[in-house]
CSV table of C-alpha atoms in Angstrom, one decimal:
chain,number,residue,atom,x,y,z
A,958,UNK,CA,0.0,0.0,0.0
A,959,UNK,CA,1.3,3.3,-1.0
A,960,UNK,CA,2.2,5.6,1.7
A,961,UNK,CA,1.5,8.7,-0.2
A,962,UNK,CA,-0.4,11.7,1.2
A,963,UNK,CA,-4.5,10.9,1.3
A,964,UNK,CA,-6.2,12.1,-1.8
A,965,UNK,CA,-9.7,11.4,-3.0
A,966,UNK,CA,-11.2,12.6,-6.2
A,967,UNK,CA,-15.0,12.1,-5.0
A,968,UNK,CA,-14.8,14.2,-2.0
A,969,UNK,CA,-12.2,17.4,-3.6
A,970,UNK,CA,-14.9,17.5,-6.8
A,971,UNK,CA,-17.7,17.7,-4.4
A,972,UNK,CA,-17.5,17.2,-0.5
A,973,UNK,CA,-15.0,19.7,-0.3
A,974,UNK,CA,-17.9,22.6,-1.0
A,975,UNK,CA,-20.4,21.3,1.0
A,976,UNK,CA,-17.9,21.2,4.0
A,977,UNK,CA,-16.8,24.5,3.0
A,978,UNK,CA,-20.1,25.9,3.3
A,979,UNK,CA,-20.9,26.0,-0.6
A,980,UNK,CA,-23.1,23.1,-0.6
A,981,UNK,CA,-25.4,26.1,-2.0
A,982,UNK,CA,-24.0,26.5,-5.3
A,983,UNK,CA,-25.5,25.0,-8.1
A,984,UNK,CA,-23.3,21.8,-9.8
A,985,UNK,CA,-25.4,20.4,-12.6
A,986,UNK,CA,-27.9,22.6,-14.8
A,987,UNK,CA,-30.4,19.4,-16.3
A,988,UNK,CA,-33.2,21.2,-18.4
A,989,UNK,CA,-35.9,22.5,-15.1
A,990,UNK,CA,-33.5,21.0,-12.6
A,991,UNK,CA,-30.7,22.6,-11.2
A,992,UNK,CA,-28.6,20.3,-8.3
A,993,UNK,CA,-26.5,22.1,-6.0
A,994,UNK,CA,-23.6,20.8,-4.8
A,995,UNK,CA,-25.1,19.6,-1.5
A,996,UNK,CA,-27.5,17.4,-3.8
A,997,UNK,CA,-24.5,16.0,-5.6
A,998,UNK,CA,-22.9,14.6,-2.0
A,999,UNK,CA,-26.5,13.2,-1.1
A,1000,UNK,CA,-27.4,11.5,-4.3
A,1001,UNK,CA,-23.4,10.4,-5.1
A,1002,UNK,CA,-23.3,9.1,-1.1
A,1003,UNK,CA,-26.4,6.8,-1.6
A,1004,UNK,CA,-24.9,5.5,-4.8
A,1005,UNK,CA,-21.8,5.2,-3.2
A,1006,UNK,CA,-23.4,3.0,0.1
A,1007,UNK,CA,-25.5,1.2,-3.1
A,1008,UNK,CA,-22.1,0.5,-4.2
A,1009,UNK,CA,-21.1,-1.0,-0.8
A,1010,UNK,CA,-24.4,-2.7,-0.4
A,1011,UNK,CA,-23.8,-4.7,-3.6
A,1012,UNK,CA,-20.5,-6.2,-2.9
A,1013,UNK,CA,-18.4,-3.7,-4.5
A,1014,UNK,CA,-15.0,-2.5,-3.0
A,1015,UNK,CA,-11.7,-1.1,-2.9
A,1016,UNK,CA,-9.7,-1.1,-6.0
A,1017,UNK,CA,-12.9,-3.1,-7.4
A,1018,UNK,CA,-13.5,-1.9,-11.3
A,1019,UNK,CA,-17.3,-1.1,-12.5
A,1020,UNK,CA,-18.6,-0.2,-15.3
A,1021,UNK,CA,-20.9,3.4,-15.7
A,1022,UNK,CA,-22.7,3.3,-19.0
A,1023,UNK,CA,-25.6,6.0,-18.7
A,1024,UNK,CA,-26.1,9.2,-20.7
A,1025,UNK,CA,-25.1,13.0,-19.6
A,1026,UNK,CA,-27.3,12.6,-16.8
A,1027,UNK,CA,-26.7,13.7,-13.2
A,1028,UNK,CA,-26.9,10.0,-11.8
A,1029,UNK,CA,-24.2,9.3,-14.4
A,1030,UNK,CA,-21.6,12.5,-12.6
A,1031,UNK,CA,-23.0,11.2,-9.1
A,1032,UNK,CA,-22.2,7.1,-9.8
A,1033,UNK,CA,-18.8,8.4,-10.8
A,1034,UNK,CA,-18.4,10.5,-7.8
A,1035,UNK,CA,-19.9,8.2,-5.6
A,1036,UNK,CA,-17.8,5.2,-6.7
A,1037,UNK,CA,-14.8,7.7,-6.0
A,1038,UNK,CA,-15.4,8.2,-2.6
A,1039,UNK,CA,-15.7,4.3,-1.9
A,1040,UNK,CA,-12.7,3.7,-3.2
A,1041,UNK,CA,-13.9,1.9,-6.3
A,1042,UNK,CA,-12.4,2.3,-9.8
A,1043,UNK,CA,-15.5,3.7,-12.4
A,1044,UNK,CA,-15.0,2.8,-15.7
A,1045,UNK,CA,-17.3,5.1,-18.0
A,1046,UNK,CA,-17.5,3.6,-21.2
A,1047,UNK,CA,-18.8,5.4,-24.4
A,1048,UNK,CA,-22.8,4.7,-25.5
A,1049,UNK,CA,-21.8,4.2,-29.0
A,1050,UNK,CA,-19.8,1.4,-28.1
A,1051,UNK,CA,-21.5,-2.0,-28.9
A,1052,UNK,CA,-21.5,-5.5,-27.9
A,1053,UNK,CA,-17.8,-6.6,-29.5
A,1054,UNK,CA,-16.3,-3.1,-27.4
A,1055,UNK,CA,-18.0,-3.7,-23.8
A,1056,UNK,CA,-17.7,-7.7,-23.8
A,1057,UNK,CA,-13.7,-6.9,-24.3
A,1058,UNK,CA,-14.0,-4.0,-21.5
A,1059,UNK,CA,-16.1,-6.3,-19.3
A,1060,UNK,CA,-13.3,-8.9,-19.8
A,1061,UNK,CA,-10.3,-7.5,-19.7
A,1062,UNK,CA,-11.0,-5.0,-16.7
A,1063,UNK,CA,-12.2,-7.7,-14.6
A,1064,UNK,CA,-15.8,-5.8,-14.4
A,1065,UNK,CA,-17.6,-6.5,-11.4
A,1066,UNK,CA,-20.3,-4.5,-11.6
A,1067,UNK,CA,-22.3,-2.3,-14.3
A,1068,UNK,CA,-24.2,0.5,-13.7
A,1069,UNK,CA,-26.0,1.0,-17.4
A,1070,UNK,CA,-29.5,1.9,-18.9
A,1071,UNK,CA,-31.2,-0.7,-21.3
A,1072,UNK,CA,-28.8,-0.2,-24.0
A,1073,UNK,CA,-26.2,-2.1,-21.9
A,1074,UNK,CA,-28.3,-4.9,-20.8
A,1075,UNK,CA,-29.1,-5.0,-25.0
A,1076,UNK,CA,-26.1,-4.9,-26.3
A,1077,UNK,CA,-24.6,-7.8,-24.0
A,1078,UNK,CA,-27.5,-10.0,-23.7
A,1079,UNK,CA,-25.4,-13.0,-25.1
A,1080,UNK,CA,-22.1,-12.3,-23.4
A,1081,UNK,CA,-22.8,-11.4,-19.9
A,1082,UNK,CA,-23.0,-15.2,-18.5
A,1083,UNK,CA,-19.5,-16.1,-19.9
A,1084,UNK,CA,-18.2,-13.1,-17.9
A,1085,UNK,CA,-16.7,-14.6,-14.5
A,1086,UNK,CA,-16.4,-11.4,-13.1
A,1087,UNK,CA,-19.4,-9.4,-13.4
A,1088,UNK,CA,-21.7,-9.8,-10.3
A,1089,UNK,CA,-24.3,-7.5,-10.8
A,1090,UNK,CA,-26.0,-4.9,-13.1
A,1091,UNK,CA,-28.0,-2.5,-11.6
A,1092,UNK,CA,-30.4,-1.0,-14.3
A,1093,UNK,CA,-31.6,2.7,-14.7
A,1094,UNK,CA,-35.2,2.8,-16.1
A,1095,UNK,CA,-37.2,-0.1,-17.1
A,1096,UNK,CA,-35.0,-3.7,-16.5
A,1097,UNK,CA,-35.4,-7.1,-17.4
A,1098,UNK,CA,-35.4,-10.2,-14.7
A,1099,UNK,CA,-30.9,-10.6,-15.0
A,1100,UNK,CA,-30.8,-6.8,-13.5
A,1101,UNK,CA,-31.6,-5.0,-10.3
A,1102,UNK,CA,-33.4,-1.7,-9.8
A,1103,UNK,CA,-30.9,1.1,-9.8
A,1104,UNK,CA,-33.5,3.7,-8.5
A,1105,UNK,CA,-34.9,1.8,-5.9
A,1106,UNK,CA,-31.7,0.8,-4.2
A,1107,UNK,CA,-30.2,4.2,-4.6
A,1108,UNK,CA,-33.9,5.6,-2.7
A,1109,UNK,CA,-33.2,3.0,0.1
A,1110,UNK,CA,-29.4,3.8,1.1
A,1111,UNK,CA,-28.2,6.1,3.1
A,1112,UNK,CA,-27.3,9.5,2.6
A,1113,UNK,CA,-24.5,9.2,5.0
A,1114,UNK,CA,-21.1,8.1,3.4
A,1115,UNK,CA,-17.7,8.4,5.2
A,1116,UNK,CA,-15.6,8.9,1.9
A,1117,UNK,CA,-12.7,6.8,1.7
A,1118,UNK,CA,-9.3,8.3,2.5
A,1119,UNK,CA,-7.6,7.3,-0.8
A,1120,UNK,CA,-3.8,7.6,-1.6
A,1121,UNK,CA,-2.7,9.8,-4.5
A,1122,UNK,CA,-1.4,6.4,-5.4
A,1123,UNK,CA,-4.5,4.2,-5.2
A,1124,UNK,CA,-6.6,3.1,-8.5
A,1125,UNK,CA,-9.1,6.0,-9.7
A,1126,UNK,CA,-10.7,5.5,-12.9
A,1127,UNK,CA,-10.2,3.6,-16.0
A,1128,UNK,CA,-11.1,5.7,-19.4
A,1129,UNK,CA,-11.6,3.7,-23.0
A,1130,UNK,CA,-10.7,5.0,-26.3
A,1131,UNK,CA,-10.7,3.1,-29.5
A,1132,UNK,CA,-7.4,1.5,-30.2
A,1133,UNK,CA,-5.2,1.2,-33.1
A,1134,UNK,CA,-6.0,-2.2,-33.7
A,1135,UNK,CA,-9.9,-1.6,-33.3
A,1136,UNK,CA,-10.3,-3.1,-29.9
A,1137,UNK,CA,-10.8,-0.2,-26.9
A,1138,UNK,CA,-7.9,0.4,-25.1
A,1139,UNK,CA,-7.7,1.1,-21.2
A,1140,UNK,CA,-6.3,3.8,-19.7
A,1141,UNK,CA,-5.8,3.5,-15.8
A,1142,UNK,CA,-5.3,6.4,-13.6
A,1143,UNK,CA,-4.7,7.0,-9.8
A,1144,UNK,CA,-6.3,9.9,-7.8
A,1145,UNK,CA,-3.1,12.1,-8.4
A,1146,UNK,CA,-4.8,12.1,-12.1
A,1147,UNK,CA,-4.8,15.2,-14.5
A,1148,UNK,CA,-2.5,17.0,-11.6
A,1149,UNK,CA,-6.0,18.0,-9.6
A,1150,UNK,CA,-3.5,17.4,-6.5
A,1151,UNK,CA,-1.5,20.3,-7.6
A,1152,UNK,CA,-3.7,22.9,-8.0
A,1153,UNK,CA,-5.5,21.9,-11.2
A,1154,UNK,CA,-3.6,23.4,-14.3
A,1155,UNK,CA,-5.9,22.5,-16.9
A,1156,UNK,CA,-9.1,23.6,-15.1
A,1157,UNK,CA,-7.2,27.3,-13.4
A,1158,UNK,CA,-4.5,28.0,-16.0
A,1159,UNK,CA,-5.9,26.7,-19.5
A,1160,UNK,CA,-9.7,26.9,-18.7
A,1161,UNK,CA,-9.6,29.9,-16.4
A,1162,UNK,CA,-12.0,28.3,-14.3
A,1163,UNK,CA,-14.2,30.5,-11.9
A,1164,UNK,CA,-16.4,29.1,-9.2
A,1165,UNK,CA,-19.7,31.4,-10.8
A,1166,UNK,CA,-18.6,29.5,-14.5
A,1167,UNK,CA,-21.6,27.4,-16.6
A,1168,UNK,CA,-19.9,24.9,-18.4
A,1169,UNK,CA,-21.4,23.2,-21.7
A,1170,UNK,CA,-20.0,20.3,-23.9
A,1171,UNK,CA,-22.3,18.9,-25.6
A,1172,UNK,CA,-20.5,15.3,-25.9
A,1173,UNK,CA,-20.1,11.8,-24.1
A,1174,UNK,CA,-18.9,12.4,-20.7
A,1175,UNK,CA,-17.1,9.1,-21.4
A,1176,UNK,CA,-14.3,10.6,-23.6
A,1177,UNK,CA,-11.4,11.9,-21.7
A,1178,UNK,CA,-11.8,15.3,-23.0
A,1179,UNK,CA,-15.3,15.7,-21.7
A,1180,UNK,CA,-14.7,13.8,-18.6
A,1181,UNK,CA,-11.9,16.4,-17.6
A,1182,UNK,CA,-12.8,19.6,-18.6
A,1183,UNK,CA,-16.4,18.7,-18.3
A,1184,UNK,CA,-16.4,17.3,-15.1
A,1185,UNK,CA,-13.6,16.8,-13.2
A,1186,UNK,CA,-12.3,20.1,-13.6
A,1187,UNK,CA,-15.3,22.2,-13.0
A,1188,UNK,CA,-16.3,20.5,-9.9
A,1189,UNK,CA,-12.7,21.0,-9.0
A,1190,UNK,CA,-13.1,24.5,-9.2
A,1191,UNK,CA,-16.8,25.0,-7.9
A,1192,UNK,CA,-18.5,25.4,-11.2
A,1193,UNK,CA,-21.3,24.1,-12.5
A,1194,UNK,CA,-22.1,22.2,-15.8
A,1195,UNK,CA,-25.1,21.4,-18.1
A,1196,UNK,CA,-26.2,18.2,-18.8
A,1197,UNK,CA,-28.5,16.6,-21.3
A,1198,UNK,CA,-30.2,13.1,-21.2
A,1199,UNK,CA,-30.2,13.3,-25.2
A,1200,UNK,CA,-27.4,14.5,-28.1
A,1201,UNK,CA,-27.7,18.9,-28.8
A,1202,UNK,CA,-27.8,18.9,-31.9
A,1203,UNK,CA,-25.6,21.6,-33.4
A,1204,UNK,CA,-28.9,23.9,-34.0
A,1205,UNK,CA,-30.1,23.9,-30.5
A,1206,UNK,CA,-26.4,24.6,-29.2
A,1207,UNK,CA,-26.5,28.8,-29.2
A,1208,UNK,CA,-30.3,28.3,-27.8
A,1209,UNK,CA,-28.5,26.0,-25.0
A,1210,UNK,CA,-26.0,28.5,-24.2
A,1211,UNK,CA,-28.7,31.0,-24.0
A,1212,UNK,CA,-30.7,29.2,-22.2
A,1213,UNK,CA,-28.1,28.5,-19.0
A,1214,UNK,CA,-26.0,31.8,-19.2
A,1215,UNK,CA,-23.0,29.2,-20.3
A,1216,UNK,CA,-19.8,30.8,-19.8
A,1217,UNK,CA,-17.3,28.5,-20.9
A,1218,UNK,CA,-18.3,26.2,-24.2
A,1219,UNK,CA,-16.2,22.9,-24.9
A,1220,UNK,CA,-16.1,20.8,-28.4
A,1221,UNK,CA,-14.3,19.8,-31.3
A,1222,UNK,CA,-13.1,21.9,-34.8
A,1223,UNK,CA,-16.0,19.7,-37.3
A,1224,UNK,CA,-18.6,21.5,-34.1
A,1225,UNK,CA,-17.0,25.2,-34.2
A,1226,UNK,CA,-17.0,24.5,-38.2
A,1227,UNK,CA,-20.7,23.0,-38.2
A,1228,UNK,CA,-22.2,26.0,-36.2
A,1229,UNK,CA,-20.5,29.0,-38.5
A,1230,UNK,CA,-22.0,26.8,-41.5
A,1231,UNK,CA,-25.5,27.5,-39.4
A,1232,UNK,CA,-25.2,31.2,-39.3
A,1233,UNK,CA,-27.6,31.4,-37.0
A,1234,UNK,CA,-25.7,33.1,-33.8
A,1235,UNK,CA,-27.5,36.6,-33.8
A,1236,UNK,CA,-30.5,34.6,-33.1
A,1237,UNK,CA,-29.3,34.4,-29.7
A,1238,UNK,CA,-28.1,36.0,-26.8
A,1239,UNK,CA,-24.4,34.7,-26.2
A,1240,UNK,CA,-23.4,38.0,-23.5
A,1241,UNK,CA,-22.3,35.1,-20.9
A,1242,UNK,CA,-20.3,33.4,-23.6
A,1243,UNK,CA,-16.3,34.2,-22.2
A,1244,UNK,CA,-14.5,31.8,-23.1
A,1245,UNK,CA,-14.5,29.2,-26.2
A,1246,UNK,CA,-11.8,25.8,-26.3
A,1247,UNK,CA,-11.4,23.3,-28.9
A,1248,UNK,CA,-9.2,20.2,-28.8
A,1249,UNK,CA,-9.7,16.8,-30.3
A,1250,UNK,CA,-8.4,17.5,-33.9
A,1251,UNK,CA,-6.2,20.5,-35.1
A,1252,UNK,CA,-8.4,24.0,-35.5
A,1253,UNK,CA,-7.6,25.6,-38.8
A,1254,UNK,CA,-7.0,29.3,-38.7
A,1255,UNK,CA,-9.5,30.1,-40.9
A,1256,UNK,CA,-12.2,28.8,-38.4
A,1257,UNK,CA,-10.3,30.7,-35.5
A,1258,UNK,CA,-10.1,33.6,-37.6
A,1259,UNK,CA,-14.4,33.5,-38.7
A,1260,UNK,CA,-15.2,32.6,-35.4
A,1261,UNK,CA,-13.5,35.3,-33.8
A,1262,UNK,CA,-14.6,38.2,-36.1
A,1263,UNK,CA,-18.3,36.6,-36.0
A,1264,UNK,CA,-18.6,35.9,-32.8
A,1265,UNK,CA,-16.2,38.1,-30.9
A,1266,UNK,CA,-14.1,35.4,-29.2
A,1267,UNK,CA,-11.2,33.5,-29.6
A,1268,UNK,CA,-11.3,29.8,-29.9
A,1269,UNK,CA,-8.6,28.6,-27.5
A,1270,UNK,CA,-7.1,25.0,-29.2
A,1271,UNK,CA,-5.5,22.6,-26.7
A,1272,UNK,CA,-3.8,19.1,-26.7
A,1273,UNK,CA,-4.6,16.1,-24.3
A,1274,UNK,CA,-4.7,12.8,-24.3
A,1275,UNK,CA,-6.7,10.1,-22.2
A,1276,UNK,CA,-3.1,9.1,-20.9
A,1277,UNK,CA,-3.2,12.6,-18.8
A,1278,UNK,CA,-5.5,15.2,-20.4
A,1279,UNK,CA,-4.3,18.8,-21.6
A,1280,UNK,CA,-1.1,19.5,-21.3
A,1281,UNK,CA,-0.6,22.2,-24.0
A,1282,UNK,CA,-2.7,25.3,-24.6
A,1283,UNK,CA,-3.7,28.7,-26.4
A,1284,UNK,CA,-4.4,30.7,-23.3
A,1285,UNK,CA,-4.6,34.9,-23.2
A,1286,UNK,CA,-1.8,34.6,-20.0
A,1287,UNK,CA,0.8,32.5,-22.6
A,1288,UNK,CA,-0.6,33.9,-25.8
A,1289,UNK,CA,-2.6,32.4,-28.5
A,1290,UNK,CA,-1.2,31.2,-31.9
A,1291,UNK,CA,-3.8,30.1,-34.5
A,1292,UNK,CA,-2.6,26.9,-36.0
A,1293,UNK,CA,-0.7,25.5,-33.0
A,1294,UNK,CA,-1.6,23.5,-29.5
A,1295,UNK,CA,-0.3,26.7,-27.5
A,1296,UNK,CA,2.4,26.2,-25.0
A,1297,UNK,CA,3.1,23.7,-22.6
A,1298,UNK,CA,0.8,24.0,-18.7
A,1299,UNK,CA,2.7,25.2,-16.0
A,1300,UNK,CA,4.6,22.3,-13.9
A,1301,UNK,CA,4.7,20.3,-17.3
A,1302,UNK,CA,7.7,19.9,-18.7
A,1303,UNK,CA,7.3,19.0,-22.9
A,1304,UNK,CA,9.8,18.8,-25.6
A,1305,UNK,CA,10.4,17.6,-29.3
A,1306,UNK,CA,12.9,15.2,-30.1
A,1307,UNK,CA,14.9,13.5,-32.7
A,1308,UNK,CA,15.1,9.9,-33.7
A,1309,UNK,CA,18.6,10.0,-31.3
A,1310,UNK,CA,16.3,11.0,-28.6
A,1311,UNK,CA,17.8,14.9,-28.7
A,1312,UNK,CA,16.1,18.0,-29.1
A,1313,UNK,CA,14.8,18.5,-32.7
A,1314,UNK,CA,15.2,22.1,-32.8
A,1315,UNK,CA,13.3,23.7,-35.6
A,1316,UNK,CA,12.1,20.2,-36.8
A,1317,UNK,CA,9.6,17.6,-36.9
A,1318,UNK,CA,9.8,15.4,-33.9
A,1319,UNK,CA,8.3,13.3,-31.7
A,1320,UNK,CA,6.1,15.1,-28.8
A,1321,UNK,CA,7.2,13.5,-25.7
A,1322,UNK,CA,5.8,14.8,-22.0
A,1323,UNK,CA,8.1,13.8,-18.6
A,1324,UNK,CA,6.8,10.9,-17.5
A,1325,UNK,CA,7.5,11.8,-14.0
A,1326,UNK,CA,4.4,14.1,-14.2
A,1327,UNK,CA,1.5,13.2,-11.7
A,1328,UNK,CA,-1.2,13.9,-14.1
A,1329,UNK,CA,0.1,10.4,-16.1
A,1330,UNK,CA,-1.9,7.1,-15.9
A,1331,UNK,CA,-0.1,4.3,-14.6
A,1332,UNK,CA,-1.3,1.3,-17.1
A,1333,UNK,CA,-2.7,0.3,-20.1
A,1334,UNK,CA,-5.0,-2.1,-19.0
A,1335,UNK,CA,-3.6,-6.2,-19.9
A,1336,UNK,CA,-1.0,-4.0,-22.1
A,1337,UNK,CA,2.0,-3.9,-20.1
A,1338,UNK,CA,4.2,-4.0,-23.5
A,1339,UNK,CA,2.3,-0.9,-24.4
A,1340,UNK,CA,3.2,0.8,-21.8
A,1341,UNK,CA,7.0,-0.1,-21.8
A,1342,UNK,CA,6.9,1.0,-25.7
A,1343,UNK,CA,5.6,4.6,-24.9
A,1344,UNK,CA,8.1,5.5,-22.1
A,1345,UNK,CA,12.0,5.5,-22.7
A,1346,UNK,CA,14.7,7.6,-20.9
A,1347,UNK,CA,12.3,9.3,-19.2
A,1348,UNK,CA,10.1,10.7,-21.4
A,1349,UNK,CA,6.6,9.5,-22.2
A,1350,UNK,CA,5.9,9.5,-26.2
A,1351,UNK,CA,2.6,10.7,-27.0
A,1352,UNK,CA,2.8,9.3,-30.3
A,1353,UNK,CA,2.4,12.5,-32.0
A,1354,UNK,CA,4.6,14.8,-33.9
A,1355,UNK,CA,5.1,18.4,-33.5
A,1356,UNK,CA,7.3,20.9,-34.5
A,1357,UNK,CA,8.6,23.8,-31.8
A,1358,UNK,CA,8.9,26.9,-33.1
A,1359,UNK,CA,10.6,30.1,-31.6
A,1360,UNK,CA,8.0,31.1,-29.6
A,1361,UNK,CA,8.0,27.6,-27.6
């Protein structure tokens, strides 16, 4: 057992207000609903003690499959402060994805909609592992009632007093090979221990904030700077039990006062095609981000004469989230990632491993940086093959120019 300081992700994304006297503040805008933080510890604490109830414990892997609904942020949060390991898994991944997750993370438990229950009608018996599913909405006989064993538990949970060491989540992305790969990481993940870079340097995160991304909380970009780092910082977020489509998205920013809107460059591109934005009030619009796939300067550039604001591009990864950005305090270059977060230390190198100084290299992070995973999930070889000398290799190239 690690003897690292105690660290636990539930309780700094949402305990941490409501003992500091902010359980007032709202957490989660979901269309007439708006839960405040205090809500979040109550509903997350009986999911967590559901959790308990149901055999499930530290270090013990389940799988969330549920829309951009608040039970999906509390099950997270909830398994958090058990010391369980949430594995969020996307909804558009079918049966051939989840019965390779369920397998290969040793799932014990799934927390899932009908979709889930669906999609792995013919594996779930051949998986040794998997104990229980607890079903949201209507379930068939193999499933037990999410809602009423969340309305029976208790609202009292003592959260676990994790290390910065100990198992936190598991994300999956598609692999090369077309099989999901998983990406493990402790409760020192995306540097939240260290004052949270991404969410107070890159995102300029305010406690007041609104944020909207209107994508699966199960991607690594949305589950950090639509989640994690919000509730880090005491701001709120909207969520959506269904896709916004890109024509609703300036009536959704209208609609909660969003301050901070998250997506990808085919989103920013799709909603200039629209021409539709003096439809709406977008005053509490301050700050746009972008990340996921490069952002041309031509869509920077329309963007920012139509609209007013800059699009700010990062880089991240599911192996530790952003760790380059465009930010007003570094500067902002249309047609690059930005510069590298404070307390991350990234280079360029050559094929000999040295500096490639004014040329295409490899993009390569420190890998002695808290905010990295610690495993690729039954991948060990993977893992050896992205770290050497101590660097970690994104597996991207880049190019540094003189502005850094």
């Amino acid at each position: 057992m690690s003897t690292s300081p105690s660290f636990n992700l539930g309780w700094e994304c949402c305990d941490r207000w409501v003992g500091g006297g902010f359980g007032g503040r709202p957490a989660i805008h979901f269309g007439d609903r708006r839960l405040t933080f205090a809500d979040l510890q109550v509903l997350s604490n009986r999911i967590g003690n559901t959790l308990l109830g149901c055999g499930l414990g530290r270090g013990d892997r389940f799988l969330v499959r549920l829309p951009n609904i608040p039970e999906l942020y509390a099950t997270v949060l909830g398994g958090l402060k058990i010391g369980a390991v949430p594995v969020p898994t996307p909804l558009l991944f079918g049966q051939r994805e989840l019965e390779h997750i369920l397998t290969v993370a040793g799932i014990r438990l799934a927390v899932s909609d009908q979709t889930f229950l669906q999609a792995t009608r013919h594996v779930r018996a051949t998986i040794p592992t998997l104990r229980h599913v607890l079903c949201l909405g209507n379930r068939g006989p193999d499933a037990l009632s999410f809602e009423d064993l969340v309305a029976r538990a208790s609202p009292a949970l003592d959260p676990c007093r994790t290390s910065l060491e100990e198992p936190a989540f598991v994300l999956f992305t598609s692999g090369t090979t077309g099989r999901p790969t998983g990406i493990a990481h402790a409760h020192r993940a995306f540097n939240l221990a260290r004052g949270n870079p991404c969410g107070r340097w890159a995102m300029d995160l305010r406690p007041d904030d609104v944020v909207f991304q209107p994508h699966d909380l199960a991607f690594s970009y949305s589950f950090g700077c639509g989640f994690l780092f919000p509730f880090h910082c005491g701001a709120s977020v909207v969520a959506s039990a269904e896709r916004v489509p890109p024509e609703r998205v300036f009536e959704w920013i209208e609609r909660f006062r969003v301050s901070i809107f998250l997506s990808v460059p085919t989103m920013y591109r799709t909603l200039l095609s629209l021409g539709i934005e003096q439809r709406f009030d977008l005053s509490s619009l301050r700050r746009c981000i972008s990340a996921g796939e490069p952002l041309s300067p031509r869509t920077y550039a329309e963007w920012k004469e139509r609209l007013g604001l800059d699009i700010l591009e990062h880089i991240g990864q599911a192996e530790l989230q952003m760790f380059c950005a465009n930010t007003p305090q570094s500067g902002i270059k249309p047609g690059s990632v930005g510069k590298p977060l404070p307390g991350y230390t990234v280079a360029v190198l050559n094929e000999e491993g040295k500096p490639a100084i004014g040329a295409i290299g490899d993009l390569v992070i420190r890998d002695d940086n808290p905010a990295l995973f610690y495993e690729y999930v039954g991948q060990p070889e993977k893992w050896q093959s992205t770290h050497r000398n101590g660097w970690y290799y994104t597996g991207d190239l880049a190019i540094q120019d003189e502005d850094g």
